[in-house]
Short mmCIF file of C-alpha atoms in Angstrom, two decimals:
data_model
loop_
_atom_site.label_atom_id
_atom_site.label_comp_id
_atom_site.label_asym_id
_atom_site.label_seq_id
_atom_site.Cartn_x
_atom_site.Cartn_y
_atom_site.Cartn_z
CA MET A 12 10.40 7.18 -4.17
CA ASN A 13 11.86 9.27 -7.47
CA ARG A 14 14.75 12.03 -6.12
CA ILE A 15 13.67 13.89 -9.05
CA THR A 16 9.75 14.47 -9.95
CA LEU A 17 9.62 15.57 -14.04
CA ASN A 18 5.75 15.59 -14.27
CA GLU A 19 2.56 15.99 -12.83
CA LYS A 20 1.67 11.97 -12.32
CA GLU A 21 5.17 11.79 -10.43
CA ALA A 22 4.02 15.65 -8.43
CA ARG A 23 -0.01 14.00 -7.57
CA GLU A 24 2.63 11.63 -6.27
CA THR A 25 4.64 13.11 -4.26
CA ARG A 26 2.41 15.64 -2.59
CA ALA A 27 0.43 12.50 -1.07
CA ARG A 28 3.43 12.15 0.28
CA ILE A 29 4.68 14.88 2.04
CA SER A 30 1.17 15.30 3.32
CA ARG A 31 1.29 11.71 4.72
CA LEU A 32 4.86 12.56 5.65
CA SER A 33 3.82 15.91 7.39
CA GLU A 34 0.96 13.96 9.47
CA ALA A 35 3.22 11.67 11.21
CA LEU A 36 5.45 14.18 12.53
CA HIS A 37 3.03 16.42 13.67
CA SER A 38 0.72 13.23 15.81
CA GLU A 39 1.55 10.39 17.86
CA ARG A 40 -1.45 8.89 16.62
CA ALA A 41 -0.44 8.72 12.96
CA MET A 42 3.25 7.78 13.59
CA GLU A 43 2.48 4.60 15.84
CA PRO A 44 1.08 2.95 12.37
CA VAL A 45 4.56 3.72 11.30
CA VAL A 46 6.86 3.21 14.03
CA ALA A 47 5.11 0.89 16.62
CA GLY A 48 7.56 -1.55 18.71
CA LEU A 49 10.52 0.01 17.75
CA PRO A 50 12.98 0.70 20.42
CA PRO A 51 13.22 4.47 21.20
CA GLU A 52 16.44 4.99 19.09
CA VAL A 53 15.49 3.40 16.18
CA VAL A 54 12.31 5.87 16.81
CA SER A 55 14.21 9.05 17.07
CA GLN A 56 16.68 8.02 13.15
CA VAL A 57 13.61 6.88 11.57
CA SER A 58 12.23 10.31 12.40
CA ARG A 59 14.63 12.42 11.84
CA MET A 60 14.96 10.29 8.38
CA MET A 61 11.58 11.43 8.32
CA LYS A 62 12.03 15.52 7.77
CA ALA A 63 14.74 14.76 5.62
CA GLU A 64 13.07 13.12 2.98
CA ARG A 65 10.32 15.67 3.63
CA ALA A 66 12.32 17.81 2.86
CA ARG A 67 13.92 16.44 0.03
CA LEU A 68 10.20 16.06 -1.77
CA THR A 69 9.55 20.08 -1.51
CA GLN A 70 12.57 20.85 -2.90
CA ALA A 71 11.21 17.81 -5.82
CA VAL A 72 8.30 19.32 -5.84
CA GLU A 73 8.64 23.00 -6.04
CA ALA A 74 11.66 22.60 -8.91
CA TYR A 75 9.76 20.65 -10.73
CA GLU A 76 6.86 24.20 -10.51
CA GLU A 77 9.17 26.68 -11.14
CA ALA A 78 10.89 24.94 -14.29
CA LYS A 79 7.00 24.14 -15.39
CA ASP A 80 5.01 28.00 -14.54
CA THR A 81 8.51 30.21 -15.58
CA GLN A 82 10.82 27.58 -18.15
CA ARG A 83 13.69 28.99 -16.37
CA PRO A 84 14.64 24.69 -14.20
CA THR A 85 17.27 26.42 -12.65
CA ALA A 86 16.44 23.89 -9.57
CA LEU A 87 15.69 21.23 -11.70
CA LYS A 88 19.50 21.30 -13.25
CA GLU A 89 21.09 21.40 -10.13
CA LEU A 90 19.08 18.02 -9.49
CA VAL A 91 20.09 16.65 -12.22
CA ASN A 92 23.54 16.02 -12.05
CA ARG A 93 24.27 14.81 -15.30
CA ASP A 94 22.29 12.13 -15.41
CA LEU A 95 22.21 12.06 -19.16
CA GLY A 96 18.51 10.92 -19.10
CA LEU A 97 16.92 13.17 -16.65
CA MET A 98 18.72 16.32 -19.72
CA LEU A 99 15.81 15.73 -22.02
CA ILE A 100 12.47 15.22 -19.48
CA VAL A 101 14.24 18.45 -17.28
CA ALA A 102 14.58 19.92 -20.69
CA ARG A 103 11.06 18.71 -22.64
CA ILE A 104 9.91 20.93 -19.62
CA ALA A 105 12.15 24.23 -20.56
CA ASN A 106 10.43 23.76 -23.96
CA GLY A 107 7.22 24.33 -21.95
CA PHE A 108 6.36 21.41 -24.10
CA SER A 109 4.32 18.19 -22.88
CA GLN A 110 5.11 15.19 -23.33
CA LYS A 111 1.83 14.64 -26.18
CA ASP A 112 4.26 18.20 -27.62
CA LEU A 113 7.04 16.18 -27.69
CA ALA A 114 5.87 12.60 -29.29
CA TRP A 115 4.08 14.90 -31.99
CA ARG A 116 7.67 16.51 -32.93
CA LEU A 117 9.62 13.43 -33.01
CA GLY A 118 6.80 11.97 -35.17
CA VAL A 119 5.95 9.30 -32.05
CA LYS A 120 2.70 7.97 -30.23
CA GLU A 121 2.83 9.27 -26.47
CA GLN A 122 2.74 5.99 -25.33
CA GLN A 123 6.77 5.79 -26.05
CA VAL A 124 7.87 9.24 -24.62
CA GLN A 125 6.13 7.87 -21.66
CA ARG A 126 7.66 4.25 -21.43
CA TRP A 127 10.71 6.72 -22.65
CA GLU A 128 10.73 8.19 -19.53
CA ALA A 129 9.72 7.21 -16.98
CA GLU A 130 12.72 4.67 -17.10
CA ARG A 131 14.96 7.85 -17.70
CA TYR A 132 14.96 6.65 -21.29
CA ALA A 133 16.99 3.79 -20.08
CA PRO A 134 16.15 1.67 -23.28
CA ILE A 135 16.29 4.68 -25.91
CA SER A 136 18.77 3.76 -28.66
CA LEU A 137 21.57 5.89 -29.31
CA LYS A 138 20.08 7.52 -32.19
CA ASN A 139 16.71 7.86 -31.12
CA TYR A 140 18.76 9.78 -28.00
CA HIS A 141 20.69 12.16 -30.24
CA ARG A 142 17.31 12.99 -32.26
CA VAL A 143 15.66 13.97 -28.96
CA ALA A 144 18.32 15.87 -27.57
CA ALA A 145 18.62 17.76 -30.98
CA LEU A 146 15.26 18.65 -31.47
CA LEU A 147 15.02 19.90 -27.40
CA GLY A 148 18.16 21.62 -27.35
CA VAL A 149 20.85 19.70 -25.64
CA ARG A 150 24.45 19.02 -25.65
CA PRO A 151 24.55 15.76 -23.36
CA TRP A 152 27.99 14.82 -24.46
CA ALA A 153 29.40 18.89 -23.55
CA ASP A 154 31.14 19.00 -20.27
CA MET A 155 30.47 15.94 -19.59
CA PRO A 156 33.43 13.61 -17.24
CA ASP A 157 34.71 11.06 -18.98
CA GLN A 158 32.41 7.72 -18.38
CA PRO A 159 34.15 4.05 -19.75
CA GLU A 160 30.51 3.18 -19.84
CA LEU A 161 29.38 5.89 -22.30
CA ARG A 162 32.79 4.14 -24.05
CA GLY A 163 31.27 0.52 -25.42
CA LEU A 164 31.38 -2.05 -23.73
CA ASP A 165 34.25 -3.89 -25.45
CA LYS A 166 35.63 -0.61 -23.29
CA VAL A 167 33.80 -0.51 -20.18
CA ILE A 168 36.19 -3.22 -18.74
CA ASP A 169 39.19 -3.21 -21.42
CA GLY A 170 41.58 -2.90 -17.54
CA VAL A 171 40.51 -6.29 -16.12
CA SER A 172 43.14 -9.16 -16.29
CA LYS A 173 42.72 -12.64 -18.19
CA ALA A 174 43.76 -14.25 -13.90
CA GLU A 175 40.64 -11.56 -12.40
CA ILE A 176 38.24 -13.19 -15.09
CA LYS A 177 39.46 -17.10 -14.63
CA LYS A 178 39.16 -16.43 -11.50
CA ILE A 179 35.27 -15.82 -11.74
CA LEU A 180 35.20 -17.99 -14.07
CA LYS A 181 36.24 -20.39 -11.64
CA HIS A 182 33.97 -19.46 -8.49
CA GLY A 183 30.97 -19.23 -10.58
CA ARG A 184 31.51 -22.66 -11.92
CA GLU A 185 31.94 -23.96 -8.21
CA ASN A 186 28.52 -22.01 -7.07
CA GLY A 187 26.82 -22.75 -9.79
CA TRP A 188 26.86 -19.27 -11.72
CA PHE A 189 26.56 -20.70 -15.31
CA ALA A 190 27.43 -23.73 -17.05
CA GLU A 191 30.76 -25.23 -17.86
CA ASP A 192 30.99 -23.91 -21.26
CA PHE A 193 30.67 -20.05 -19.89
CA THR A 194 32.93 -18.43 -21.77
CA GLU A 195 35.89 -15.35 -21.06
CA ALA A 196 33.88 -13.58 -23.90
CA GLU A 197 30.87 -14.34 -22.51
CA LEU A 198 31.68 -12.49 -18.54
CA ARG A 199 33.67 -10.37 -19.57
CA ARG A 200 30.43 -8.98 -21.61
CA TYR A 201 27.85 -9.89 -18.90
CA ILE A 202 29.85 -7.70 -16.54
CA ALA A 203 30.09 -4.90 -18.64
CA GLU A 204 26.57 -4.69 -19.45
CA ASN A 205 26.67 -4.76 -15.86
CA ARG A 206 27.97 -1.64 -15.24
CA ILE A 207 25.94 -0.14 -17.39
CA ASP A 208 23.12 -1.07 -16.19
CA PHE A 209 24.54 0.02 -12.92
CA GLY A 210 27.18 2.07 -12.83
CA SER A 211 30.44 1.38 -11.01
CA PRO A 212 29.98 0.76 -6.69
CA GLY A 213 31.80 3.71 -5.26
CA LEU A 214 33.21 2.88 -2.12
CA LEU A 215 33.36 0.28 0.10
CA ARG A 216 33.11 0.96 3.49
CA THR A 217 36.27 -0.88 5.85
CA GLY A 218 35.48 0.27 9.11
CA LEU A 219 37.70 2.81 8.76
CA ASN A 220 38.33 3.46 6.20
CA VAL A 221 36.03 4.24 2.91
CA VAL A 222 37.89 2.93 -0.44
CA ASP A 223 37.03 3.23 -4.03
CA HIS A 224 36.27 -0.57 -5.57
CA ALA A 225 34.58 1.58 -9.01
CA GLU A 226 37.30 -0.50 -10.38
CA ASP A 227 36.94 -3.55 -8.65
CA VAL A 228 36.19 -6.55 -10.94
CA LEU A 229 35.63 -9.05 -8.41
CA LEU A 230 32.06 -6.63 -7.35
CA HIS A 231 31.47 -6.05 -10.21
CA ALA A 232 31.15 -9.94 -10.99
CA TRP A 233 29.51 -10.64 -7.74
CA ARG A 234 26.84 -7.08 -7.48
CA ALA A 235 25.76 -8.85 -11.21
CA ARG A 236 25.31 -12.15 -9.75
CA VAL A 237 23.25 -10.68 -7.16
CA THR A 238 21.19 -8.41 -9.65
CA ALA A 239 20.90 -11.68 -11.25
CA ARG A 240 19.04 -13.70 -8.82
CA ALA A 241 16.70 -11.37 -8.01
CA ARG A 242 15.56 -10.62 -11.11
CA ASP A 243 13.94 -14.17 -10.78
CA ALA A 244 13.34 -13.62 -7.25
CA PHE A 245 11.55 -9.97 -7.74
CA ALA A 246 8.86 -12.97 -9.89
CA GLY A 247 7.16 -13.63 -6.31
CA VAL A 248 7.83 -10.46 -4.67
CA GLU A 249 4.24 -8.74 -5.35
CA ASP A 250 4.79 -6.39 -2.75
CA VAL A 251 5.76 -3.23 -3.14
CA HIS A 252 8.14 -2.08 -1.04
CA GLU A 253 7.25 1.07 1.19
CA PRO A 254 10.16 2.48 3.73
CA LEU A 255 7.52 4.36 5.95
CA GLU A 256 5.46 0.97 7.44
CA LEU A 257 8.79 -0.41 9.35
CA LYS A 258 6.06 -2.30 12.59
CA TRP A 259 7.31 -5.71 11.02
CA MET A 260 10.86 -5.11 12.07
CA PRO A 261 10.61 -6.37 15.15
CA GLU A 262 8.55 -9.51 14.44
CA LEU A 263 12.78 -10.48 11.91
CA VAL A 264 14.46 -9.29 14.48
CA ARG A 265 12.97 -11.98 16.67
CA LEU A 266 12.95 -14.98 13.91
CA SER A 267 16.65 -14.92 14.31
CA ASN A 268 15.67 -17.52 17.49
CA ASP A 269 14.55 -20.13 15.01
CA PRO A 270 17.22 -22.48 13.53
CA ARG A 271 16.18 -21.89 10.41
CA GLY A 272 14.89 -18.45 10.97
CA PRO A 273 17.09 -16.61 8.27
CA LEU A 274 15.87 -18.74 5.01
CA ARG A 275 12.86 -17.16 7.29
CA ALA A 276 13.55 -13.60 6.79
CA VAL A 277 13.94 -13.82 2.78
CA GLU A 278 10.24 -15.11 2.95
CA VAL A 279 9.65 -11.95 5.60
CA LEU A 280 11.44 -9.33 3.57
CA ALA A 281 9.91 -10.44 0.40
CA HIS A 282 6.48 -9.26 1.78
CA ARG A 283 7.71 -6.02 2.82
CA GLY A 284 8.75 -5.70 -1.62
CA ILE A 285 12.21 -5.84 -0.51
CA VAL A 286 14.99 -9.32 -2.02
CA LEU A 287 17.51 -10.82 0.98
CA ILE A 288 20.37 -12.52 -1.47
CA VAL A 289 23.18 -14.70 0.18
CA GLU A 290 25.17 -15.51 -2.10
CA PRO A 291 29.17 -16.29 -1.52
CA GLN A 292 31.93 -13.82 -2.39
CA ILE A 293 34.48 -14.86 -4.89
CA PRO A 294 37.40 -14.97 -3.10
CA GLY A 295 39.36 -11.30 -2.65
CA LEU A 296 36.69 -9.51 -2.28
CA LYS A 297 35.89 -8.64 1.22
CA ILE A 298 32.77 -8.00 1.39
CA ASP A 299 29.66 -9.09 4.01
CA GLY A 300 26.83 -7.13 2.45
CA ALA A 301 25.61 -5.10 -0.12
CA ALA A 302 22.28 -2.91 -0.51
CA PHE A 303 21.34 -1.27 -3.79
CA ILE A 304 18.50 -0.79 -6.26
CA VAL A 305 17.44 -3.02 -8.71
CA ASP A 306 14.75 -2.13 -11.57
CA GLY A 307 13.32 0.56 -9.06
CA ARG A 308 13.63 -2.08 -5.91
CA PRO A 309 15.53 -2.71 -2.83
CA VAL A 310 17.62 -5.54 -2.43
CA ILE A 311 20.03 -6.84 0.29
CA GLY A 312 23.11 -9.23 -1.00
CA MET A 313 24.65 -11.15 1.69
CA THR A 314 27.41 -12.91 1.72
CA VAL A 315 27.85 -14.78 5.10
CA ARG A 316 31.79 -13.80 4.72
CA THR A 317 32.23 -14.67 8.87
CA ASP A 318 29.76 -17.83 9.33
CA THR A 319 28.22 -17.01 12.40
CA VAL A 320 24.23 -16.39 13.59
CA ASP A 321 25.06 -12.56 15.40
CA ASN A 322 27.64 -11.29 12.31
CA PHE A 323 24.86 -12.47 9.77
CA TRP A 324 21.91 -10.97 11.99
CA PHE A 325 24.05 -7.59 12.85
CA THR A 326 25.15 -7.55 9.14
CA LEU A 327 20.87 -7.47 8.19
CA MET A 328 20.33 -5.24 9.85
CA HIS A 329 22.41 -2.59 8.54
CA GLU A 330 21.02 -3.39 5.59
CA LEU A 331 17.90 -2.93 6.90
CA ALA A 332 18.77 -0.14 7.76
CA HIS A 333 20.51 1.37 4.72
CA VAL A 334 17.17 0.66 2.81
CA THR A 335 14.93 2.24 5.34
CA LEU A 336 17.61 5.34 6.56
CA HIS A 337 19.19 5.87 2.79
CA PHE A 338 16.93 5.13 0.23
CA SER A 339 16.36 8.65 -1.33
CA THR A 340 19.96 9.43 -0.12
CA GLY A 341 22.61 6.92 -1.34
CA LEU A 342 20.52 3.00 -2.52
CA ALA A 343 20.53 3.67 -6.13
CA VAL A 344 24.36 3.71 -5.80
CA GLY A 345 24.14 1.40 -3.70
CA PHE A 346 26.14 0.05 -0.68
CA TYR A 347 29.12 -1.29 0.27
CA ASP A 348 29.93 -2.91 3.01
CA GLN A 349 32.54 -4.60 5.23
CA THR A 350 32.43 -5.43 9.10
CA ASP A 351 35.11 -4.15 10.63
CA GLN A 352 36.01 -3.59 14.40
CA GLU A 353 37.16 -0.32 14.48
CA THR A 354 33.78 1.98 13.93
CA SER A 355 33.04 3.88 11.15
CA VAL A 356 33.38 7.23 10.63
CA ASP A 357 30.88 7.56 6.82
CA GLU A 358 28.44 9.16 8.73
CA GLN A 359 26.04 6.84 6.61
CA GLU A 360 27.86 4.13 8.21
CA GLU A 361 27.40 5.55 12.03
CA GLU A 362 23.44 5.03 11.21
CA ALA A 363 23.39 2.15 9.86
CA ASN A 364 25.11 0.46 12.62
CA ARG A 365 22.90 2.28 15.51
CA PHE A 366 20.14 1.16 14.10
CA ALA A 367 21.33 -2.43 13.90
CA SER A 368 22.64 -2.39 17.63
CA ASN A 369 19.50 -0.27 18.70
CA LEU A 370 17.61 -2.89 16.81
CA LEU A 371 19.12 -5.86 18.04
CA ILE A 372 20.00 -4.73 21.86
CA PRO A 373 17.77 -1.36 22.38
CA GLU A 374 20.50 0.79 24.15
CA GLU A 375 18.45 1.98 27.30
CA ARG A 376 17.63 -1.92 28.01
CA TRP A 377 21.58 -3.02 27.75
CA ARG A 378 22.51 0.37 29.73
CA ARG A 379 20.82 -1.43 32.46
CA SER A 380 20.99 -4.97 32.05
CA THR A 381 23.47 -6.49 34.23
CA ALA A 382 23.83 -8.73 31.44
CA ARG A 383 26.54 -6.09 30.25
CA ILE A 384 29.14 -6.41 31.97
CA ALA A 385 28.25 -10.29 33.35
CA LYS A 386 31.17 -13.11 33.07
CA SER A 387 28.53 -15.50 33.40
CA ALA A 388 27.38 -17.03 29.94
CA ALA A 389 23.43 -18.45 32.11
CA VAL A 390 23.53 -14.71 32.85
CA ILE A 391 23.85 -13.82 29.31
CA GLU A 392 21.07 -16.18 27.80
CA ARG A 393 18.79 -15.12 29.82
CA PHE A 394 18.98 -11.40 28.62
CA ALA A 395 18.32 -12.69 25.62
CA ASN A 396 15.53 -14.93 25.97
CA GLU A 397 13.94 -11.68 27.84
CA LEU A 398 14.24 -9.74 24.48
CA GLY A 399 13.59 -12.47 23.29
CA ILE A 400 16.77 -13.02 20.70
CA HIS A 401 19.66 -15.23 19.35
CA PRO A 402 22.09 -15.63 23.22
CA ALA A 403 24.82 -15.87 19.97
CA ILE A 404 23.81 -11.41 19.36
CA VAL A 405 24.62 -10.00 22.43
CA PHE A 406 27.69 -12.53 22.43
CA GLY A 407 28.80 -10.31 19.73
CA ARG A 408 28.11 -7.58 21.63
CA MET A 409 29.59 -8.50 24.30
CA ARG A 410 33.21 -9.56 22.35
CA LYS A 411 33.13 -6.32 19.99
CA GLU A 412 32.42 -4.50 23.76
CA ARG A 413 35.44 -5.38 25.17
CA GLY A 414 37.79 -6.47 22.41
CA ASP A 415 38.68 -9.24 23.25
CA TRP A 416 37.00 -11.90 20.73
CA SER A 417 38.33 -15.01 22.41
CA LEU A 418 35.71 -13.89 25.05
CA PHE A 419 32.52 -17.25 24.79
CA ALA A 420 33.51 -18.01 21.53
CA ASN A 421 31.62 -21.74 21.61
CA LYS A 422 28.55 -18.80 21.63
CA ILE A 423 28.05 -17.29 18.47
CA GLY A 424 26.72 -20.06 16.63
CA ARG A 425 29.87 -20.67 14.40
CA ASN A 426 29.48 -22.64 11.35
CA THR A 427 25.79 -22.87 10.88
CA VAL A 428 24.12 -19.50 8.76
CA ARG A 429 26.14 -20.75 5.90
CA LYS A 430 24.83 -24.55 5.18
CA LEU A 431 21.10 -22.73 5.23
CA PHE A 432 21.65 -21.23 2.40
CA VAL A 433 23.68 -24.17 0.59
CA GLY A 434 21.49 -26.10 1.36
CA GLU A 435 18.55 -24.07 -0.67
CA ALA A 436 20.64 -23.29 -3.82
CA GLN A 437 21.61 -26.72 -3.68
CA LYS A 438 17.88 -27.45 -4.63
CA GLY A 439 17.62 -25.06 -7.21
CA LYS A 440 20.57 -26.25 -9.75
CA THR A 441 19.67 -26.89 -12.87
CA ASP A 442 22.14 -27.21 -15.63
CA ALA A 443 21.58 -24.32 -17.20
CA PRO A 444 23.45 -21.57 -17.48
CA ILE A 445 22.75 -18.37 -14.06
CA LEU A 446 24.14 -15.37 -15.95
CA PRO A 447 22.68 -15.22 -19.39
CA GLY A 448 24.79 -14.78 -22.54
CA PRO A 449 25.23 -11.41 -24.77
CA GLN A 450 22.34 -9.60 -25.85
CA GLY A 451 21.71 -9.85 -29.12
#
């Protein structure tokens, strides 16, 4: 769902979604299909998310209606936040033009304007952008902060060292990203195009530290690779993600008991319109998981940097929390996470941690269980069986809560996850480059 409403079709869809949210929030019967089977703590988080989403959507549709009725898009402009494509759409509304009116003035078909606006003017040429901006009285470059993506491909990553490029090339060739003859120039262009398409990953969450990694070329390259694989995967994902259908999540958690559960998780998520890509990190990056949007679809990327069963499932549920709770409040920019033993001070990361913990082991069950203080592995394994999850998840939680990483070190499923995905990757390798070369 868009964070801003800019035409009648979107307004109708937004009003319908507000109505559905209100019905679910005010009726247990309507809420039941949304959260059936979820732990109470997770239901509480989902309810708060739904209230916030309803308020955001109400603000969006009210801002659109104000702009359309009064041609004074004050509230709508505040939601644009210097997005160059949205500026043109708001200006059209402020001028009192329909899409048909604008097309007539530009001498193009109405369908052309509809396509431009559907993609927020992303595919438009710079020449045509200036043409539309001039007609609508927009000065997009005035008072804009310096943005590398507006300086041309050669300037976007001009600070990247030759050593970093060589490191990425070496890693890419070893992991089947592209063929041996893929050049440094092609790689630089590919990373630059990805940054222009998706912007800069702003924050890498590392426990107590929230670090700006906007210029981290290793992160840009890894995201570019995940994005390329996600787009290939879209061909097999027909389902559209519906954030308000969550009752399938307990089924996903129970897959942890299956030796091939991580691979089956890819299939379950695909049926819910979410693409999961497992892609090893580039040495030095230190990233565990990510969640972001590609072409309007949610994508979860994982590195399996820490190859244990407990880490895989916690990281997956953490990123799924971002998709569920933060779909409209951060997923477009993306979340890039590094697992740490510390507690994050970032509010959205804390929310994702609570969501993941409770989805795997409901807090109420955990507090009442003798497994929480048990010294016997058998007691802990019985508790895991009662929950229907892999015992490694319970052992992992105990190790973290007690701060003793030597405890039950042989019970967390070491070196069992990565080989599943390496085996799958070997099946699909070809001699052709996976990363596309420069576009004409």
